[in-house]
């Protein structure tokens, strides 16, 4: 899995920016905030602008804000997260994999900070093109490591499309993409959230 990939990369090179970012992101996705915070500091120190590094820092900030919510003021944490999203991404992406990650990162930006980012229509178009490419190409043609990765990206793209359509009150389109998430991966967290959205 992702943890094993990051561990292997770190074993080869302890200061590898991408490996550190992957380690942080996998801890954050596993909801292990304590470990994610340890690596988030290292990710920030590298100054990496790789999409995975930005994503890792962002997710850790949002988890930290969610944990502190109701206990203390999270305004500063949310400001840091918003500022992180406003920083320009490396364009063009270095390869197909980076392009997919950059596309998903822009989608997350718009779902979390729709008023601040305010590029929903453009992001919807980009995600629809991404989803079409994922559905019509093999994983190796897309520069992805495994078939499972292609499926995961389809789930992500479908879920964020549903959320973005929700923000513009296009309920029918949102429903269509939530249903697609359930078809692709009903037992995942995204599948469970899609079930809840559909009632």
PDB file of C-alpha atoms in Angstrom:
ATOM      1  CA  UNK A   1       0.000   0.000   0.000  1.00  0.00           C
ATOM      2  CA  UNK A   2       0.897   3.665   0.155  1.00  0.00           C
ATOM      3  CA  UNK A   3       2.658   3.320   3.520  1.00  0.00           C
ATOM      4  CA  UNK A   4       4.905   0.573   2.143  1.00  0.00           C
ATOM      5  CA  UNK A   5       5.723   2.703  -0.919  1.00  0.00           C
ATOM      6  CA  UNK A   6       6.668   5.676   1.255  1.00  0.00           C
ATOM      7  CA  UNK A   7       8.722   3.501   3.622  1.00  0.00           C
ATOM      8  CA  UNK A   8      10.613   1.968   0.704  1.00  0.00           C
ATOM      9  CA  UNK A   9      11.355   5.396  -0.775  1.00  0.00           C
ATOM     10  CA  UNK A  10      12.505   6.760   2.582  1.00  0.00           C
ATOM     11  CA  UNK A  11      14.759   3.731   3.077  1.00  0.00           C
ATOM     12  CA  UNK A  12      16.526   4.659  -0.154  1.00  0.00           C
ATOM     13  CA  UNK A  13      16.708   8.384   0.562  1.00  0.00           C
ATOM     14  CA  UNK A  14      15.754   9.746   3.982  1.00  0.00           C
ATOM     15  CA  UNK A  15      15.295  13.325   2.773  1.00  0.00           C
ATOM     16  CA  UNK A  16      13.228  12.554  -0.349  1.00  0.00           C
ATOM     17  CA  UNK A  17      10.552  15.269  -0.565  1.00  0.00           C
ATOM     18  CA  UNK A  18       7.933  13.105  -2.251  1.00  0.00           C
ATOM     19  CA  UNK A  19       8.442  10.141   0.087  1.00  0.00           C
ATOM     20  CA  UNK A  20       8.046  12.389   3.144  1.00  0.00           C
ATOM     21  CA  UNK A  21       4.885  13.887   1.637  1.00  0.00           C
ATOM     22  CA  UNK A  22       3.488  10.423   0.869  1.00  0.00           C
ATOM     23  CA  UNK A  23       4.166   9.334   4.446  1.00  0.00           C
ATOM     24  CA  UNK A  24       2.355  12.391   5.807  1.00  0.00           C
ATOM     25  CA  UNK A  25      -0.586  11.935   3.439  1.00  0.00           C
ATOM     26  CA  UNK A  26      -1.043   8.254   4.221  1.00  0.00           C
ATOM     27  CA  UNK A  27      -1.078   8.955   7.967  1.00  0.00           C
ATOM     28  CA  UNK A  28      -3.600  11.743   7.410  1.00  0.00           C
ATOM     29  CA  UNK A  29      -5.819   9.522   5.272  1.00  0.00           C
ATOM     30  CA  UNK A  30      -5.612   6.862   8.001  1.00  0.00           C
ATOM     31  CA  UNK A  31      -6.800   9.585  10.439  1.00  0.00           C
ATOM     32  CA  UNK A  32      -3.604   9.262  12.467  1.00  0.00           C
ATOM     33  CA  UNK A  33      -3.268  12.963  13.248  1.00  0.00           C
ATOM     34  CA  UNK A  34      -0.350  12.606  15.674  1.00  0.00           C
ATOM     35  CA  UNK A  35       1.903  10.946  13.077  1.00  0.00           C
ATOM     36  CA  UNK A  36       0.594  13.155  10.261  1.00  0.00           C
ATOM     37  CA  UNK A  37       1.576  16.265  12.232  1.00  0.00           C
ATOM     38  CA  UNK A  38       5.100  14.915  12.759  1.00  0.00           C
ATOM     39  CA  UNK A  39       5.594  14.514   9.015  1.00  0.00           C
ATOM     40  CA  UNK A  40       3.675  17.688   8.082  1.00  0.00           C
ATOM     41  CA  UNK A  41       6.404  19.791   9.679  1.00  0.00           C
ATOM     42  CA  UNK A  42       9.011  17.973   7.595  1.00  0.00           C
ATOM     43  CA  UNK A  43       6.925  18.417   4.443  1.00  0.00           C
ATOM     44  CA  UNK A  44       6.648  22.157   5.049  1.00  0.00           C
ATOM     45  CA  UNK A  45      10.379  22.386   5.741  1.00  0.00           C
ATOM     46  CA  UNK A  46      11.193  20.857   2.340  1.00  0.00           C
ATOM     47  CA  UNK A  47       9.334  23.693   0.617  1.00  0.00           C
ATOM     48  CA  UNK A  48       8.012  21.180  -1.909  1.00  0.00           C
ATOM     49  CA  UNK A  49       5.293  22.413  -4.288  1.00  0.00           C
ATOM     50  CA  UNK A  50       4.452  18.893  -5.456  1.00  0.00           C
ATOM     51  CA  UNK A  51       0.702  18.315  -5.442  1.00  0.00           C
ATOM     52  CA  UNK A  52       1.032  15.427  -2.970  1.00  0.00           C
ATOM     53  CA  UNK A  53       3.007  17.662  -0.585  1.00  0.00           C
ATOM     54  CA  UNK A  54       0.332  20.357  -0.737  1.00  0.00           C
ATOM     55  CA  UNK A  55      -2.403  17.788  -0.307  1.00  0.00           C
ATOM     56  CA  UNK A  56      -0.663  16.243   2.707  1.00  0.00           C
ATOM     57  CA  UNK A  57      -0.242  19.595   4.434  1.00  0.00           C
ATOM     58  CA  UNK A  58      -3.803  20.615   3.671  1.00  0.00           C
ATOM     59  CA  UNK A  59      -5.425  17.422   4.907  1.00  0.00           C
ATOM     60  CA  UNK A  60      -3.388  17.549   8.118  1.00  0.00           C
ATOM     61  CA  UNK A  61      -4.433  21.160   8.735  1.00  0.00           C
ATOM     62  CA  UNK A  62      -8.098  20.322   8.184  1.00  0.00           C
ATOM     63  CA  UNK A  63      -7.887  17.289  10.484  1.00  0.00           C
ATOM     64  CA  UNK A  64      -6.258  19.447  13.143  1.00  0.00           C
ATOM     65  CA  UNK A  65      -9.006  22.068  12.779  1.00  0.00           C
ATOM     66  CA  UNK A  66     -11.707  19.397  12.979  1.00  0.00           C
ATOM     67  CA  UNK A  67     -10.188  17.967  16.161  1.00  0.00           C
ATOM     68  CA  UNK A  68      -9.916  21.379  17.817  1.00  0.00           C
ATOM     69  CA  UNK A  69     -13.328  22.602  16.676  1.00  0.00           C
ATOM     70  CA  UNK A  70     -15.553  23.404  19.629  1.00  0.00           C
ATOM     71  CA  UNK A  71     -12.563  23.386  21.965  1.00  0.00           C
ATOM     72  CA  UNK A  72     -10.562  26.335  20.672  1.00  0.00           C
ATOM     73  CA  UNK A  73     -10.519  28.893  17.864  1.00  0.00           C
ATOM     74  CA  UNK A  74      -9.573  27.260  14.549  1.00  0.00           C
ATOM     75  CA  UNK A  75      -9.623  30.469  12.477  1.00  0.00           C
ATOM     76  CA  UNK A  76      -5.842  30.524  12.046  1.00  0.00           C
ATOM     77  CA  UNK A  77      -5.693  26.872  10.960  1.00  0.00           C
ATOM     78  CA  UNK A  78      -8.433  27.424   8.389  1.00  0.00           C
ATOM     79  CA  UNK A  79      -6.670  30.559   7.152  1.00  0.00           C
ATOM     80  CA  UNK A  80      -3.470  28.540   6.672  1.00  0.00           C
ATOM     81  CA  UNK A  81      -5.417  25.929   4.713  1.00  0.00           C
ATOM     82  CA  UNK A  82      -7.062  28.573   2.514  1.00  0.00           C
ATOM     83  CA  UNK A  83      -3.710  30.291   1.900  1.00  0.00           C
ATOM     84  CA  UNK A  84      -2.190  26.959   0.930  1.00  0.00           C
ATOM     85  CA  UNK A  85      -4.877  26.498  -1.707  1.00  0.00           C
ATOM     86  CA  UNK A  86      -4.370  29.982  -3.105  1.00  0.00           C
ATOM     87  CA  UNK A  87      -0.703  29.337  -3.831  1.00  0.00           C
ATOM     88  CA  UNK A  88      -0.193  28.611  -7.529  1.00  0.00           C
ATOM     89  CA  UNK A  89       0.302  24.971  -8.439  1.00  0.00           C
ATOM     90  CA  UNK A  90       3.168  23.903 -10.690  1.00  0.00           C
ATOM     91  CA  UNK A  91       1.781  24.160 -14.242  1.00  0.00           C
ATOM     92  CA  UNK A  92       2.038  22.275 -16.454  1.00  0.00           C
ATOM     93  CA  UNK A  93       2.243  19.105 -14.381  1.00  0.00           C
ATOM     94  CA  UNK A  94       5.388  17.093 -14.971  1.00  0.00           C
ATOM     95  CA  UNK A  95       3.643  13.929 -16.105  1.00  0.00           C
ATOM     96  CA  UNK A  96       0.196  12.348 -16.433  1.00  0.00           C
ATOM     97  CA  UNK A  97       0.165  11.247 -12.795  1.00  0.00           C
ATOM     98  CA  UNK A  98       0.961  14.769 -11.607  1.00  0.00           C
ATOM     99  CA  UNK A  99      -1.763  16.140 -13.880  1.00  0.00           C
ATOM    100  CA  UNK A 100      -4.373  13.874 -12.278  1.00  0.00           C
ATOM    101  CA  UNK A 101      -3.211  14.842  -8.783  1.00  0.00           C
ATOM    102  CA  UNK A 102      -3.288  18.548  -9.663  1.00  0.00           C
ATOM    103  CA  UNK A 103      -6.802  18.183 -11.055  1.00  0.00           C
ATOM    104  CA  UNK A 104      -8.029  16.501  -7.868  1.00  0.00           C
ATOM    105  CA  UNK A 105      -6.312  19.097  -5.699  1.00  0.00           C
ATOM    106  CA  UNK A 106      -8.102  21.923  -7.516  1.00  0.00           C
ATOM    107  CA  UNK A 107     -11.361  20.026  -7.040  1.00  0.00           C
ATOM    108  CA  UNK A 108     -10.751  19.688  -3.293  1.00  0.00           C
ATOM    109  CA  UNK A 109      -9.935  23.396  -3.156  1.00  0.00           C
ATOM    110  CA  UNK A 110     -13.282  24.295  -4.661  1.00  0.00           C
ATOM    111  CA  UNK A 111     -15.307  21.931  -2.487  1.00  0.00           C
ATOM    112  CA  UNK A 112     -13.714  23.172   0.746  1.00  0.00           C
ATOM    113  CA  UNK A 113     -13.312  26.874  -0.110  1.00  0.00           C
ATOM    114  CA  UNK A 114     -15.867  27.540  -2.904  1.00  0.00           C
ATOM    115  CA  UNK A 115     -16.145  31.267  -2.188  1.00  0.00           C
ATOM    116  CA  UNK A 116     -12.404  31.827  -1.928  1.00  0.00           C
ATOM    117  CA  UNK A 117     -11.354  29.728  -4.929  1.00  0.00           C
ATOM    118  CA  UNK A 118     -14.424  30.433  -7.060  1.00  0.00           C
ATOM    119  CA  UNK A 119     -13.547  28.362 -10.141  1.00  0.00           C
ATOM    120  CA  UNK A 120     -16.224  25.686  -9.852  1.00  0.00           C
ATOM    121  CA  UNK A 121     -17.384  25.598 -13.519  1.00  0.00           C
ATOM    122  CA  UNK A 122     -13.827  25.297 -14.840  1.00  0.00           C
ATOM    123  CA  UNK A 123     -13.046  22.601 -12.285  1.00  0.00           C
ATOM    124  CA  UNK A 124     -16.194  20.665 -13.215  1.00  0.00           C
ATOM    125  CA  UNK A 125     -15.116  20.687 -16.869  1.00  0.00           C
ATOM    126  CA  UNK A 126     -11.613  19.560 -15.919  1.00  0.00           C
ATOM    127  CA  UNK A 127     -12.907  16.745 -13.706  1.00  0.00           C
ATOM    128  CA  UNK A 128     -15.333  15.534 -16.374  1.00  0.00           C
ATOM    129  CA  UNK A 129     -12.462  15.347 -18.866  1.00  0.00           C
ATOM    130  CA  UNK A 130     -10.360  13.519 -16.266  1.00  0.00           C
ATOM    131  CA  UNK A 131     -13.129  11.014 -15.565  1.00  0.00           C
ATOM    132  CA  UNK A 132     -13.624  10.377 -19.275  1.00  0.00           C
ATOM    133  CA  UNK A 133      -9.885   9.715 -19.662  1.00  0.00           C
ATOM    134  CA  UNK A 134      -9.907   7.361 -16.672  1.00  0.00           C
ATOM    135  CA  UNK A 135     -12.846   5.405 -18.059  1.00  0.00           C
ATOM    136  CA  UNK A 136     -11.504   5.087 -21.594  1.00  0.00           C
ATOM    137  CA  UNK A 137      -7.815   4.305 -20.967  1.00  0.00           C
ATOM    138  CA  UNK A 138      -5.809   1.559 -19.292  1.00  0.00           C
ATOM    139  CA  UNK A 139      -3.924   2.394 -16.105  1.00  0.00           C
ATOM    140  CA  UNK A 140      -0.521   2.169 -17.796  1.00  0.00           C
ATOM    141  CA  UNK A 141      -1.621   4.499 -20.615  1.00  0.00           C
ATOM    142  CA  UNK A 142      -2.516   7.012 -17.911  1.00  0.00           C
ATOM    143  CA  UNK A 143       0.863   6.657 -16.207  1.00  0.00           C
ATOM    144  CA  UNK A 144      -0.674   5.049 -13.111  1.00  0.00           C
ATOM    145  CA  UNK A 145       1.064   2.291 -11.137  1.00  0.00           C
ATOM    146  CA  UNK A 146      -1.879  -0.150 -10.863  1.00  0.00           C
ATOM    147  CA  UNK A 147      -5.437  -0.800 -12.006  1.00  0.00           C
ATOM    148  CA  UNK A 148      -6.524  -0.150  -8.419  1.00  0.00           C
ATOM    149  CA  UNK A 149      -5.155   3.383  -8.671  1.00  0.00           C
ATOM    150  CA  UNK A 150      -7.268   4.020 -11.765  1.00  0.00           C
ATOM    151  CA  UNK A 151     -10.368   2.904  -9.833  1.00  0.00           C
ATOM    152  CA  UNK A 152      -9.492   5.114  -6.856  1.00  0.00           C
ATOM    153  CA  UNK A 153      -9.115   8.148  -9.116  1.00  0.00           C
ATOM    154  CA  UNK A 154     -12.487   7.386 -10.727  1.00  0.00           C
ATOM    155  CA  UNK A 155     -14.067   7.333  -7.268  1.00  0.00           C
ATOM    156  CA  UNK A 156     -12.372  10.613  -6.277  1.00  0.00           C
ATOM    157  CA  UNK A 157     -13.319  12.373  -9.518  1.00  0.00           C
ATOM    158  CA  UNK A 158     -16.941  11.196  -9.313  1.00  0.00           C
ATOM    159  CA  UNK A 159     -17.281  12.232  -5.668  1.00  0.00           C
ATOM    160  CA  UNK A 160     -15.848  15.712  -6.198  1.00  0.00           C
ATOM    161  CA  UNK A 161     -18.013  16.181  -9.294  1.00  0.00           C
ATOM    162  CA  UNK A 162     -21.051  15.355  -7.173  1.00  0.00           C
ATOM    163  CA  UNK A 163     -19.981  17.853  -4.508  1.00  0.00           C
ATOM    164  CA  UNK A 164     -19.251  20.595  -7.035  1.00  0.00           C
ATOM    165  CA  UNK A 165     -22.628  20.120  -8.705  1.00  0.00           C
ATOM    166  CA  UNK A 166     -24.189  20.381  -5.245  1.00  0.00           C
ATOM    167  CA  UNK A 167     -22.557  23.774  -4.700  1.00  0.00           C
ATOM    168  CA  UNK A 168     -24.272  25.132  -7.833  1.00  0.00           C
ATOM    169  CA  UNK A 169     -27.597  23.456  -6.909  1.00  0.00           C
ATOM    170  CA  UNK A 170     -27.524  21.029  -9.837  1.00  0.00           C
ATOM    171  CA  UNK A 171     -29.135  18.251  -7.826  1.00  0.00           C
ATOM    172  CA  UNK A 172     -29.696  15.838 -10.720  1.00  0.00           C
ATOM    173  CA  UNK A 173     -26.049  15.892 -11.771  1.00  0.00           C
ATOM    174  CA  UNK A 174     -24.924  15.594  -8.165  1.00  0.00           C
ATOM    175  CA  UNK A 175     -27.154  12.546  -7.734  1.00  0.00           C
ATOM    176  CA  UNK A 176     -25.754  10.967 -10.908  1.00  0.00           C
ATOM    177  CA  UNK A 177     -22.180  11.221  -9.669  1.00  0.00           C
ATOM    178  CA  UNK A 178     -22.980  10.086  -6.128  1.00  0.00           C
ATOM    179  CA  UNK A 179     -24.606   7.008  -7.677  1.00  0.00           C
ATOM    180  CA  UNK A 180     -21.457   6.427  -9.732  1.00  0.00           C
ATOM    181  CA  UNK A 181     -19.353   6.505  -6.552  1.00  0.00           C
ATOM    182  CA  UNK A 182     -21.570   3.820  -5.028  1.00  0.00           C
ATOM    183  CA  UNK A 183     -21.308   1.679  -8.172  1.00  0.00           C
ATOM    184  CA  UNK A 184     -17.518   1.958  -8.188  1.00  0.00           C
ATOM    185  CA  UNK A 185     -16.745   1.428  -4.496  1.00  0.00           C
ATOM    186  CA  UNK A 186     -19.781   1.078  -2.209  1.00  0.00           C
ATOM    187  CA  UNK A 187     -17.814   0.021   0.895  1.00  0.00           C
ATOM    188  CA  UNK A 188     -15.326   2.912   0.924  1.00  0.00           C
ATOM    189  CA  UNK A 189     -15.681   6.094   2.969  1.00  0.00           C
ATOM    190  CA  UNK A 190     -16.661   7.876  -0.236  1.00  0.00           C
ATOM    191  CA  UNK A 191     -19.293   5.231  -0.938  1.00  0.00           C
ATOM    192  CA  UNK A 192     -20.714   5.596   2.563  1.00  0.00           C
ATOM    193  CA  UNK A 193     -20.841   9.379   2.232  1.00  0.00           C
ATOM    194  CA  UNK A 194     -22.555   9.035  -1.151  1.00  0.00           C
ATOM    195  CA  UNK A 195     -25.187   6.751   0.407  1.00  0.00           C
ATOM    196  CA  UNK A 196     -25.837   9.381   3.082  1.00  0.00           C
ATOM    197  CA  UNK A 197     -26.132  12.127   0.471  1.00  0.00           C
ATOM    198  CA  UNK A 198     -28.708  10.127  -1.478  1.00  0.00           C
ATOM    199  CA  UNK A 199     -30.675   9.411   1.686  1.00  0.00           C
TER     200      UNK A 199
END
